[in-house]
PDB file of C-alpha atoms in Angstrom:
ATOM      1  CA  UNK A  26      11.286  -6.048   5.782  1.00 84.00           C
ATOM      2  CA  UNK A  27      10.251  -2.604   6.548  1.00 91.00           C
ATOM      3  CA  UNK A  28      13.369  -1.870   8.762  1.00 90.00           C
ATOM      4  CA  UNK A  29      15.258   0.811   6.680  1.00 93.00           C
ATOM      5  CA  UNK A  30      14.033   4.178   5.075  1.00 96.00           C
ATOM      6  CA  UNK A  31      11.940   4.371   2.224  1.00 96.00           C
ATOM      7  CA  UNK A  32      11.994   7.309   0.204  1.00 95.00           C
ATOM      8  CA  UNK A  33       9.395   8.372  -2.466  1.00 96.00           C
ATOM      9  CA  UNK A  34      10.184  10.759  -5.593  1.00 95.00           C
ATOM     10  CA  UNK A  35       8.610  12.617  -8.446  1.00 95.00           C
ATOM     11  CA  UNK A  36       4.923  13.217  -7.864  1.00 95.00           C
ATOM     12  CA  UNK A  37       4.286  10.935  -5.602  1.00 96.00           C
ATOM     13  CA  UNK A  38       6.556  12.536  -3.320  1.00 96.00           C
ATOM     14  CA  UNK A  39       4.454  15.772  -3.744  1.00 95.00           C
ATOM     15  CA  UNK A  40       0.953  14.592  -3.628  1.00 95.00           C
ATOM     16  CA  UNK A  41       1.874  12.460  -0.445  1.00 96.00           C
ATOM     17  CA  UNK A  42       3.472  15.912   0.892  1.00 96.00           C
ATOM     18  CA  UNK A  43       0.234  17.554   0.060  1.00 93.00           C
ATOM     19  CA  UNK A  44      -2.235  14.689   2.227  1.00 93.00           C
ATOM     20  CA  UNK A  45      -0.204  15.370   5.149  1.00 94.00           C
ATOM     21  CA  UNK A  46       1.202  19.097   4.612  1.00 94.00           C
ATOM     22  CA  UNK A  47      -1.327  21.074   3.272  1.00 88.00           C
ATOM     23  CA  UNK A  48      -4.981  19.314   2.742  1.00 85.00           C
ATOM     24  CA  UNK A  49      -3.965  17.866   6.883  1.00 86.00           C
ATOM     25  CA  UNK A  50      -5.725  14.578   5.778  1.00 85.00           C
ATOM     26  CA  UNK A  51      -3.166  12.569   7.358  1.00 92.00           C
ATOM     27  CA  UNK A  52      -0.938  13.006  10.315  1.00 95.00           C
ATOM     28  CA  UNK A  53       2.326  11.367   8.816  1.00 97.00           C
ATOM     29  CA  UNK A  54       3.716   9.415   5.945  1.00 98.00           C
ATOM     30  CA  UNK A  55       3.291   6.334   7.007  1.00 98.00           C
ATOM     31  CA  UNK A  56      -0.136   6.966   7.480  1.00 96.00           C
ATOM     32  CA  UNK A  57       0.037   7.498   3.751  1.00 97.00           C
ATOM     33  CA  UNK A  58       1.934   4.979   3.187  1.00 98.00           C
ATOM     34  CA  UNK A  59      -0.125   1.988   4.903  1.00 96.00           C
ATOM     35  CA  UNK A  60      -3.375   3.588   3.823  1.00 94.00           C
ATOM     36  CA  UNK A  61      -2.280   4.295   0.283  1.00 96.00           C
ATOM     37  CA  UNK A  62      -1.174   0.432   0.082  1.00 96.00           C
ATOM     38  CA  UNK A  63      -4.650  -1.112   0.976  1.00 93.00           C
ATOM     39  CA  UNK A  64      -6.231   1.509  -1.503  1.00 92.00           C
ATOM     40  CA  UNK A  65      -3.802   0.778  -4.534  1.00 95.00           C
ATOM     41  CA  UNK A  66      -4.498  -2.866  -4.267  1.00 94.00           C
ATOM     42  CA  UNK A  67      -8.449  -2.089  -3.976  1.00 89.00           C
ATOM     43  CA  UNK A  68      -8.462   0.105  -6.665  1.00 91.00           C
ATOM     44  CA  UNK A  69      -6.373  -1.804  -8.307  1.00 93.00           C
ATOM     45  CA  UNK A  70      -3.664   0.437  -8.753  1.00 95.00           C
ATOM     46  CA  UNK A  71      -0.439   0.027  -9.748  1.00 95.00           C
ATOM     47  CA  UNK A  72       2.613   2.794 -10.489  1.00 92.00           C
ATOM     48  CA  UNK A  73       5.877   2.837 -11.170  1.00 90.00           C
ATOM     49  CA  UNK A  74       8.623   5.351  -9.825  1.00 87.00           C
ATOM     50  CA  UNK A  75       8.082   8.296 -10.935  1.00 81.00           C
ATOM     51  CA  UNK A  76      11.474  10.576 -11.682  1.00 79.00           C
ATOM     52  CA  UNK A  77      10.077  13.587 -13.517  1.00 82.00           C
ATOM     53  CA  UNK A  78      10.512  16.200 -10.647  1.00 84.00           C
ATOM     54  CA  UNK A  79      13.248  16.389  -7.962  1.00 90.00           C
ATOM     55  CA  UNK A  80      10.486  16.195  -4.989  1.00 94.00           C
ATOM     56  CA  UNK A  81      11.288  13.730  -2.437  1.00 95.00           C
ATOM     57  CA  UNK A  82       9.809  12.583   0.788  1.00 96.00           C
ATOM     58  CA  UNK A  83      11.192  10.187   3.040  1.00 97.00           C
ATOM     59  CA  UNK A  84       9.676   7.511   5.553  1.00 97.00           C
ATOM     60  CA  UNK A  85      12.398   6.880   8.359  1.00 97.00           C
ATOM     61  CA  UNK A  86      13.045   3.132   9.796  1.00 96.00           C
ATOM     62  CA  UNK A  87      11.245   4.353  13.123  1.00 96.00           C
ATOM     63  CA  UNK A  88       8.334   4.922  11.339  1.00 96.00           C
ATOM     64  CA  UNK A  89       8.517   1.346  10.069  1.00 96.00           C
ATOM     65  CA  UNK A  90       9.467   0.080  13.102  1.00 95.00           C
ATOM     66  CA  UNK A  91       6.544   2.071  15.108  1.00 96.00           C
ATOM     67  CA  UNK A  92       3.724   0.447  12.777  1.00 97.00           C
ATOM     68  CA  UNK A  93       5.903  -2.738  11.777  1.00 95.00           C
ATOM     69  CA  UNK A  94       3.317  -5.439  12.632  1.00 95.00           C
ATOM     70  CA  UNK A  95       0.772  -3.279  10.805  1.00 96.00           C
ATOM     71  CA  UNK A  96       2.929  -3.107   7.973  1.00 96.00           C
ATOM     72  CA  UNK A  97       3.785  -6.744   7.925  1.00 95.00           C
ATOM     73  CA  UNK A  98       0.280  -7.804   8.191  1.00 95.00           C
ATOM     74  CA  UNK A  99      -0.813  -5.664   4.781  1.00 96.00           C
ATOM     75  CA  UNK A 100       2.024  -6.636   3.152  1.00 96.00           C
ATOM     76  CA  UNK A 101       1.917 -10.233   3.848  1.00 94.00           C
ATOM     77  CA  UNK A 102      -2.276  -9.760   3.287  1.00 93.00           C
ATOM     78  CA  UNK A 103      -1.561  -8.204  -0.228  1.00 95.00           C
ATOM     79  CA  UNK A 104       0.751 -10.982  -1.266  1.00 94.00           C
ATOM     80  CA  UNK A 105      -1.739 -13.295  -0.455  1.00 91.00           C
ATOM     81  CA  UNK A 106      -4.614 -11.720  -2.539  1.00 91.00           C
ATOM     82  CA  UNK A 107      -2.780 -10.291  -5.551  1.00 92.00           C
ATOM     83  CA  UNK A 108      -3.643 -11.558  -8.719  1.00 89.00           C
ATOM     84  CA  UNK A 109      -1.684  -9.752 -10.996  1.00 89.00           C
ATOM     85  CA  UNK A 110       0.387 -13.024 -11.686  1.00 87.00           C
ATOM     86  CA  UNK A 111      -0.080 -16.461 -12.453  1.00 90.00           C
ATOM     87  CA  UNK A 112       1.209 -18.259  -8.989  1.00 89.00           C
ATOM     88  CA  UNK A 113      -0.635 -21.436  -6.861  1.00 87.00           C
ATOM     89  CA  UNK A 114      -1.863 -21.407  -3.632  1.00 85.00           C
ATOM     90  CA  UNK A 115       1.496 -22.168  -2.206  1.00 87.00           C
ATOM     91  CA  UNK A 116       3.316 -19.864  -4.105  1.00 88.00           C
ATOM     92  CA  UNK A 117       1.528 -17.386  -3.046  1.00 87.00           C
ATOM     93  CA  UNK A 118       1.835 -18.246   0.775  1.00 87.00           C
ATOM     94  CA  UNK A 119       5.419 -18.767   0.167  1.00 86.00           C
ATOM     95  CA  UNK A 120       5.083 -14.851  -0.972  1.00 87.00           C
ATOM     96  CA  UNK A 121       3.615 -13.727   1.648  1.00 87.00           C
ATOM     97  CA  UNK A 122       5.350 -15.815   4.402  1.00 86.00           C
ATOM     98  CA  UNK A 123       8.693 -17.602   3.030  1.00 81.00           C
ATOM     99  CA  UNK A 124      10.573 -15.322   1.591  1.00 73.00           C
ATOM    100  CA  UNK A 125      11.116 -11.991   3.277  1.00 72.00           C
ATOM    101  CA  UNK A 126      12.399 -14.653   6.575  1.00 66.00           C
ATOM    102  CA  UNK A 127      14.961 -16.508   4.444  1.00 60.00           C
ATOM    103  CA  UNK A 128      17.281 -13.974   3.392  1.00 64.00           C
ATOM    104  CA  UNK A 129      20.242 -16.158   3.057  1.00 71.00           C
ATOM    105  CA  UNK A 130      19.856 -17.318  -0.528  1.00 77.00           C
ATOM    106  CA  UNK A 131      20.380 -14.858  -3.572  1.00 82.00           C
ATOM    107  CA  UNK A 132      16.945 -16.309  -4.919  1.00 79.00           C
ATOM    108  CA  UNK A 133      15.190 -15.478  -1.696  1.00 78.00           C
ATOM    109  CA  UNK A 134      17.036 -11.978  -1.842  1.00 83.00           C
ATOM    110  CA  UNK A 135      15.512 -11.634  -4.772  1.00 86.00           C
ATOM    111  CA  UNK A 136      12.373 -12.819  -4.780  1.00 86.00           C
ATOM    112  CA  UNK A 137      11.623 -10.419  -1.940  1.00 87.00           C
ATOM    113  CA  UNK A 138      12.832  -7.504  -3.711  1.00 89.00           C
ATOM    114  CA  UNK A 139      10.095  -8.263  -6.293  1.00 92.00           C
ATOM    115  CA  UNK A 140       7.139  -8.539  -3.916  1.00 92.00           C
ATOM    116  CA  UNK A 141       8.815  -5.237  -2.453  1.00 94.00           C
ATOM    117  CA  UNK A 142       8.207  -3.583  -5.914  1.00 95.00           C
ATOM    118  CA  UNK A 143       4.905  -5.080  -6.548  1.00 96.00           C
ATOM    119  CA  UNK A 144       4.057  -3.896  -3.378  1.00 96.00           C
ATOM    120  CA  UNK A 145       5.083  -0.515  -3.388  1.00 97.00           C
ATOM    121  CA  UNK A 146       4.038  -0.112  -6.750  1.00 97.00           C
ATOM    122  CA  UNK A 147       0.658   0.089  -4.909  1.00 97.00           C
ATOM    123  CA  UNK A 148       1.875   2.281  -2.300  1.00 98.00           C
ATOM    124  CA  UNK A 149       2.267   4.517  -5.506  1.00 97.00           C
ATOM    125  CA  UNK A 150      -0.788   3.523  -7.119  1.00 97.00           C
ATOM    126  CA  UNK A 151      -3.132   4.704  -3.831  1.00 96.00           C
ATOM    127  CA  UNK A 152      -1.562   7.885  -3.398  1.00 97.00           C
ATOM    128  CA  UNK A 153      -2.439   8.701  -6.520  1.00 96.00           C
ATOM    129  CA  UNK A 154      -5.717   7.356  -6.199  1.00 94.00           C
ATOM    130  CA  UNK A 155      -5.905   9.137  -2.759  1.00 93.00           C
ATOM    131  CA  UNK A 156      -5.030  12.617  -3.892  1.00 94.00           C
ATOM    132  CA  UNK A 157      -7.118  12.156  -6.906  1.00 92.00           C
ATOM    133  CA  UNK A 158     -10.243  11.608  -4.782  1.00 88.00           C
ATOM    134  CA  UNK A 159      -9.259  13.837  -1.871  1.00 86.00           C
ATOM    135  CA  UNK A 160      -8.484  16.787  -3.471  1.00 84.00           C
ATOM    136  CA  UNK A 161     -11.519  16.543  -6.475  1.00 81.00           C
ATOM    137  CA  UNK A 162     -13.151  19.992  -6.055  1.00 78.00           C
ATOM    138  CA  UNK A 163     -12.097  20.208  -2.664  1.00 78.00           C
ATOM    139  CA  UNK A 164     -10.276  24.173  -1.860  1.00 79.00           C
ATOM    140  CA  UNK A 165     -10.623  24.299   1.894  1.00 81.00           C
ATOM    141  CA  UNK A 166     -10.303  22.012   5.838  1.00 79.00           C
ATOM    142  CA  UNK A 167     -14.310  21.294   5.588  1.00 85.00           C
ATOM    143  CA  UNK A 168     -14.153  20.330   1.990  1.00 84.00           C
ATOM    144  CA  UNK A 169     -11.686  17.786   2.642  1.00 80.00           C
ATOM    145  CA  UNK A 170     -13.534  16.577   5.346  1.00 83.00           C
ATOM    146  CA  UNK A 171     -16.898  15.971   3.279  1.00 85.00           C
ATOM    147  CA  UNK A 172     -14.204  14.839   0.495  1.00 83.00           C
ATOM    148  CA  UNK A 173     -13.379  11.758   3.005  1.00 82.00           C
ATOM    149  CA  UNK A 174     -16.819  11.173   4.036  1.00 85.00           C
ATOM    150  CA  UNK A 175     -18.025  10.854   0.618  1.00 82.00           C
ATOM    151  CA  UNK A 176     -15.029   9.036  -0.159  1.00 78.00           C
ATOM    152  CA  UNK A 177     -15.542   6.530   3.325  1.00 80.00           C
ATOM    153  CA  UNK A 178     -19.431   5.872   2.428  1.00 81.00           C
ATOM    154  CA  UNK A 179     -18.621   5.039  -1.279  1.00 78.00           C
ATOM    155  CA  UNK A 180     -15.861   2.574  -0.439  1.00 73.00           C
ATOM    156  CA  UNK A 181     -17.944   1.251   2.104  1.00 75.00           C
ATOM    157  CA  UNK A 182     -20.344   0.924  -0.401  1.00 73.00           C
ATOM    158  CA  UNK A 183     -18.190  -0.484  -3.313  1.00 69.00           C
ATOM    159  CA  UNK A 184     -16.610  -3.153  -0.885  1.00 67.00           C
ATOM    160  CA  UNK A 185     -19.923  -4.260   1.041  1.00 72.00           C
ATOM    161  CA  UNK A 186     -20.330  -6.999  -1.882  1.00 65.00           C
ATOM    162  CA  UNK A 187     -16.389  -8.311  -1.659  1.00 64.00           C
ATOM    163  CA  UNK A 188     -15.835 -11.029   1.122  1.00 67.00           C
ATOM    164  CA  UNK A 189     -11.922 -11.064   1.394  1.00 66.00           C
ATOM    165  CA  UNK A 190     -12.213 -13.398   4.370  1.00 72.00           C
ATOM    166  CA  UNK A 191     -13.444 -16.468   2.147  1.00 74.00           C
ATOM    167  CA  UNK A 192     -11.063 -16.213   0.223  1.00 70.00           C
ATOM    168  CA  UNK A 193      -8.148 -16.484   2.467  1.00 72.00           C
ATOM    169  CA  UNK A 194      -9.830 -19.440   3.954  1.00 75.00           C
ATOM    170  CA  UNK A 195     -10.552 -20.745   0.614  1.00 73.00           C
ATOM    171  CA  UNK A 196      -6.320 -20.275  -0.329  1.00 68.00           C
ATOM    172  CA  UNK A 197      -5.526 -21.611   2.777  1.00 69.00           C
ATOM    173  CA  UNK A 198      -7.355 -24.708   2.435  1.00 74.00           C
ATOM    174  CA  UNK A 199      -6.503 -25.292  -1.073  1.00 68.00           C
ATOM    175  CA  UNK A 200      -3.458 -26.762   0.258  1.00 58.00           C
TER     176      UNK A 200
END
């Protein structure tokens, strides 16, 4: 998990380009990458692939393997709190826990590839959601930068009510 290169296409590729190229908000891809995975499953948003351009932008294995235990801990986190399918408590550990360390079954193989998706779809999702709220009227360095503090305080806001931490505990002890 998270030991090869990823690579991103269509307009994705470009708007993640544009956080770290142009608008600066981010130093590299991965930055994107982890950030725009916590903010997809927030917002809940999901995309697919997207193939309509020829942009591309990659994420090298030493990027993964520089952030790996932060990218293991969001992945395994998001796995754990997704909702978007019917599974019990213990499927949902075995999600987040089981399957991406037993590689030596087909079924494992491919149960991991799904979670993979699911969880890149969200990768996807946030940089949309990212750009879209970044770049909303904002032309120049100091827009951006109000663009994130408005952005920071209203997320603060919006997840000041949600107490993730009770529900882990309340998954974990279900079982």
């Amino acid at each position: 998990m998270f030991e090869s290169d990823y690579t991103i296409s269509g307009i994705h590729a470009t708007h993640l380009k544009y956080l770290v190229n142009d608008a600066k908000v981010f130093s590299r891809y991965i930055d994107v990458y982890m950030n725009a995975a916590i903010i997809g499953f927030l917002y809940g948003r999901l995309e697919k692939k997207d193939n309509t351009s020829q942009d591309r932008a990659r994420i090298y294995a030493d990027a993964f393997a520089t952030e790996r235990l932060n990218c293991d801990f969001i992945y395994r986190l998001i796995m754990l709190l997704d909702e978007t399918t019917e599974l019990s408590t213990q499927q949902r550990l075995d999600r987040a826990f089981r399957y991406d360390s037993q590689m030596e079954t087909k079924h494992a193989k491919d149960v991991h590839a799904e979670n993979m998706e699911l969880f890149n779809s969200y990768v996807l999702g946030g940089i949309e959601e990212l750009y879209e709220q970044l770049t909303n009227g904002a032309t120049s360095r100091d827009d951006y930068i109000n663009r994130i503090y408005d952005i920071t305080v209203k997320f603060e806001e919006e997840i000041e009510g949600i107490d993730y931490e009770s529900k882990l505990k309340e998954l974990v002890n279900s079982n």
